[in-house]
């Protein structure tokens, strides 16, 4: 192609094997479900340009089309869509990595609703799908969606797909999976062989390790495999949509994690309580000790139905009494408490118990505990619970499970049953980890590497 539009559409583009294959694939819809860092947005950006200039532009370039940038009447119009604004900025950056400057007619990528004009009179609009009602417009010639599985349900069918109908536009989709959510049902199943397969679609699948263009990646993946809980590894590096199903703490082993160890308070750099409030359902707290190596021992659980936090009646059993008892026995530094009841936290403080709201980041908390629980190749783990003192926890930890996906909702949410003991543990461990661990488990690799 001559003039300002000089772009190489040869058979190879210096990609790894999977990228080259996608480069040469002419399907109208290409779905790419890959592990992190596979290079999916690199190839999707290149492919977007190829689709624009080779698939679309060549077929219309001799037609008389009334168009002009000044009147905002593009010859061809495309959308690049991301689930939120931050991912939208990344998508723009990726596109710029592969876009020759000579193709840019006008750069509006820093506008609040970013766009680009490419020669000659071709417009790309960048859209964040956070507010789907804004995804309206006339027919477009093609669409590139990044991190597709993170889009809200219905955005594809209600807002995006219809815009392609008029002009028989094409679609490129990249993502790491996010459980078995709407994306699997409504996009992936069209692309994969099976009863819903549509011949206009094709599915590509890839593991992070296939990106041979990044020499550090193999080492990084091997390290992650050793140190990461299995399900996080499977999802992020092997693009497995079923990683988050069933049991949450799937590496929990009664033999390894539940023991009658001798409790010696000198072994711990700090001892912490984690309280989940509950009057009609189970309430309680766990006491954990953190060792100098950032391992966690759960020393005792205190659980009880239907007791109040405080009472006028001095004979009544209360959480304040229990917490004081535990404070005396273990020398607890602090109680991390369910943040849903600030009044109860205040009542603890009034009674002289050091208490504060726990960090309630569910995923980060689960990931921290899963990582501690991980059993390494030598059979070591950094998590134990005391067999005699923590019978309920030993029973409910393995029962704690992911909510089943219904109506294509995200399935990466814990089910709200058997969760009281697990919440207590999460409050204590995750909040304490943020304050007293040298590194959060998920950051350890990076620190090891930097050292
Ligand atoms: N064929 C290639 N040649 C050179 N660099 C590449 C190639 N493919 C990818 N890269 C680079 O590797 C990095 C990861 O690529 P990219 O961002 O496309 O991966 P991704 O699969 O979208 O990752 P993430 O899951 O983090 O979004 C980027 O810095 C990109 O520029
Ligand atoms: Mg990406």
PDB file of C-alpha atoms and ligand atoms in Angstrom, residues 13-16 19 34-43 90 94 97 146-147 174 176 211 213-214, ligand 1:
ATOM      1  CA  UNK A  13       4.770 -10.484  11.748  1.00  0.00           C
ATOM      2  CA  UNK A  14       7.396 -11.603  14.263  1.00  0.00           C
ATOM      3  CA  UNK A  15       4.843 -13.090  16.595  1.00  0.00           C
ATOM      4  CA  UNK A  16       5.022 -16.382  18.445  1.00  0.00           C
ATOM      5  CA  UNK A  19       0.010 -15.039  17.218  1.00  0.00           C
ATOM      6  CA  UNK A  34      -5.563 -16.830  26.935  1.00  0.00           C
ATOM      7  CA  UNK A  35      -3.457 -16.739  30.062  1.00  0.00           C
ATOM      8  CA  UNK A  36      -2.064 -13.445  31.286  1.00  0.00           C
ATOM      9  CA  UNK A  37       0.818 -11.996  29.248  1.00  0.00           C
ATOM     10  CA  UNK A  38       0.233 -14.322  26.314  1.00  0.00           C
ATOM     11  CA  UNK A  39       0.415 -11.329  23.984  1.00  0.00           C
ATOM     12  CA  UNK A  40      -3.272 -11.395  23.087  1.00  0.00           C
ATOM     13  CA  UNK A  41      -3.716  -7.631  22.987  1.00  0.00           C
ATOM     14  CA  UNK A  42      -0.563  -7.246  20.934  1.00  0.00           C
ATOM     15  CA  UNK A  43      -1.915  -9.530  18.222  1.00  0.00           C
ATOM     16  CA  UNK A  90      -4.349   0.169  28.468  1.00  0.00           C
ATOM     17  CA  UNK A  94      -1.364  -1.321  23.287  1.00  0.00           C
ATOM     18  CA  UNK A  97       2.588   0.149  20.414  1.00  0.00           C
ATOM     19  CA  UNK A 146     -10.360  -6.397  25.431  1.00  0.00           C
ATOM     20  CA  UNK A 147     -10.829  -8.407  28.661  1.00  0.00           C
ATOM     21  CA  UNK A 174      -9.438 -11.052  23.985  1.00  0.00           C
ATOM     22  CA  UNK A 176      -8.481 -14.198  30.485  1.00  0.00           C
ATOM     23  CA  UNK A 211       4.613 -16.515  24.633  1.00  0.00           C
ATOM     24  CA  UNK A 213       8.722 -13.682  22.647  1.00  0.00           C
ATOM     25  CA  UNK A 214       9.228 -12.782  26.288  1.00  0.00           C
TER      26      UNK A 214
HETATM   27  N1  LIG B   1       5.221 -10.960  19.311  1.00  0.00           N
HETATM   28  C1  LIG B   1       5.667 -10.071  20.188  1.00  0.00           C
HETATM   29  N2  LIG B   1       6.842  -9.477  20.014  1.00  0.00           N
HETATM   30  C2  LIG B   1       7.299  -8.593  20.924  1.00  0.00           C
HETATM   31  N3  LIG B   1       6.655  -8.237  22.027  1.00  0.00           N
HETATM   32  C3  LIG B   1       5.468  -8.804  22.257  1.00  0.00           C
HETATM   33  C4  LIG B   1       4.910  -9.751  21.350  1.00  0.00           C
HETATM   34  N4  LIG B   1       3.733 -10.151  21.850  1.00  0.00           N
HETATM   35  C5  LIG B   1       3.566  -9.488  22.995  1.00  0.00           C
HETATM   36  N5  LIG B   1       4.603  -8.678  23.225  1.00  0.00           N
HETATM   37  C6  LIG B   1       4.773  -7.822  24.414  1.00  0.00           C
HETATM   38  O1  LIG B   1       4.515  -8.626  25.559  1.00  0.00           O
HETATM   39  C7  LIG B   1       3.771  -7.915  26.526  1.00  0.00           C
HETATM   40  C8  LIG B   1       2.460  -8.624  26.799  1.00  0.00           C
HETATM   41  O2  LIG B   1       1.646  -8.540  25.654  1.00  0.00           O
HETATM   42  P1  LIG B   1       0.108  -8.166  25.753  1.00  0.00           P
HETATM   43  O3  LIG B   1      -0.103  -6.969  26.600  1.00  0.00           O
HETATM   44  O4  LIG B   1      -0.425  -8.179  24.405  1.00  0.00           O
HETATM   45  O5  LIG B   1      -0.342  -9.474  26.544  1.00  0.00           O
HETATM   46  P2  LIG B   1      -1.762  -9.815  27.168  1.00  0.00           P
HETATM   47  O6  LIG B   1      -1.965 -11.255  26.889  1.00  0.00           O
HETATM   48  O7  LIG B   1      -2.793  -8.851  26.687  1.00  0.00           O
HETATM   49  O8  LIG B   1      -1.405  -9.618  28.703  1.00  0.00           O
HETATM   50  P3  LIG B   1      -2.375  -9.197  29.938  1.00  0.00           P
HETATM   51  O9  LIG B   1      -3.040 -10.468  30.344  1.00  0.00           O
HETATM   52  O10 LIG B   1      -1.408  -8.705  30.954  1.00  0.00           O
HETATM   53  O11 LIG B   1      -3.330  -8.160  29.437  1.00  0.00           O
HETATM   54  C9  LIG B   1       3.589  -6.516  25.986  1.00  0.00           C
HETATM   55  O12 LIG B   1       4.585  -5.685  26.508  1.00  0.00           O
HETATM   56  C10 LIG B   1       3.757  -6.698  24.482  1.00  0.00           C
HETATM   57  O13 LIG B   1       4.232  -5.537  23.870  1.00  0.00           O
END
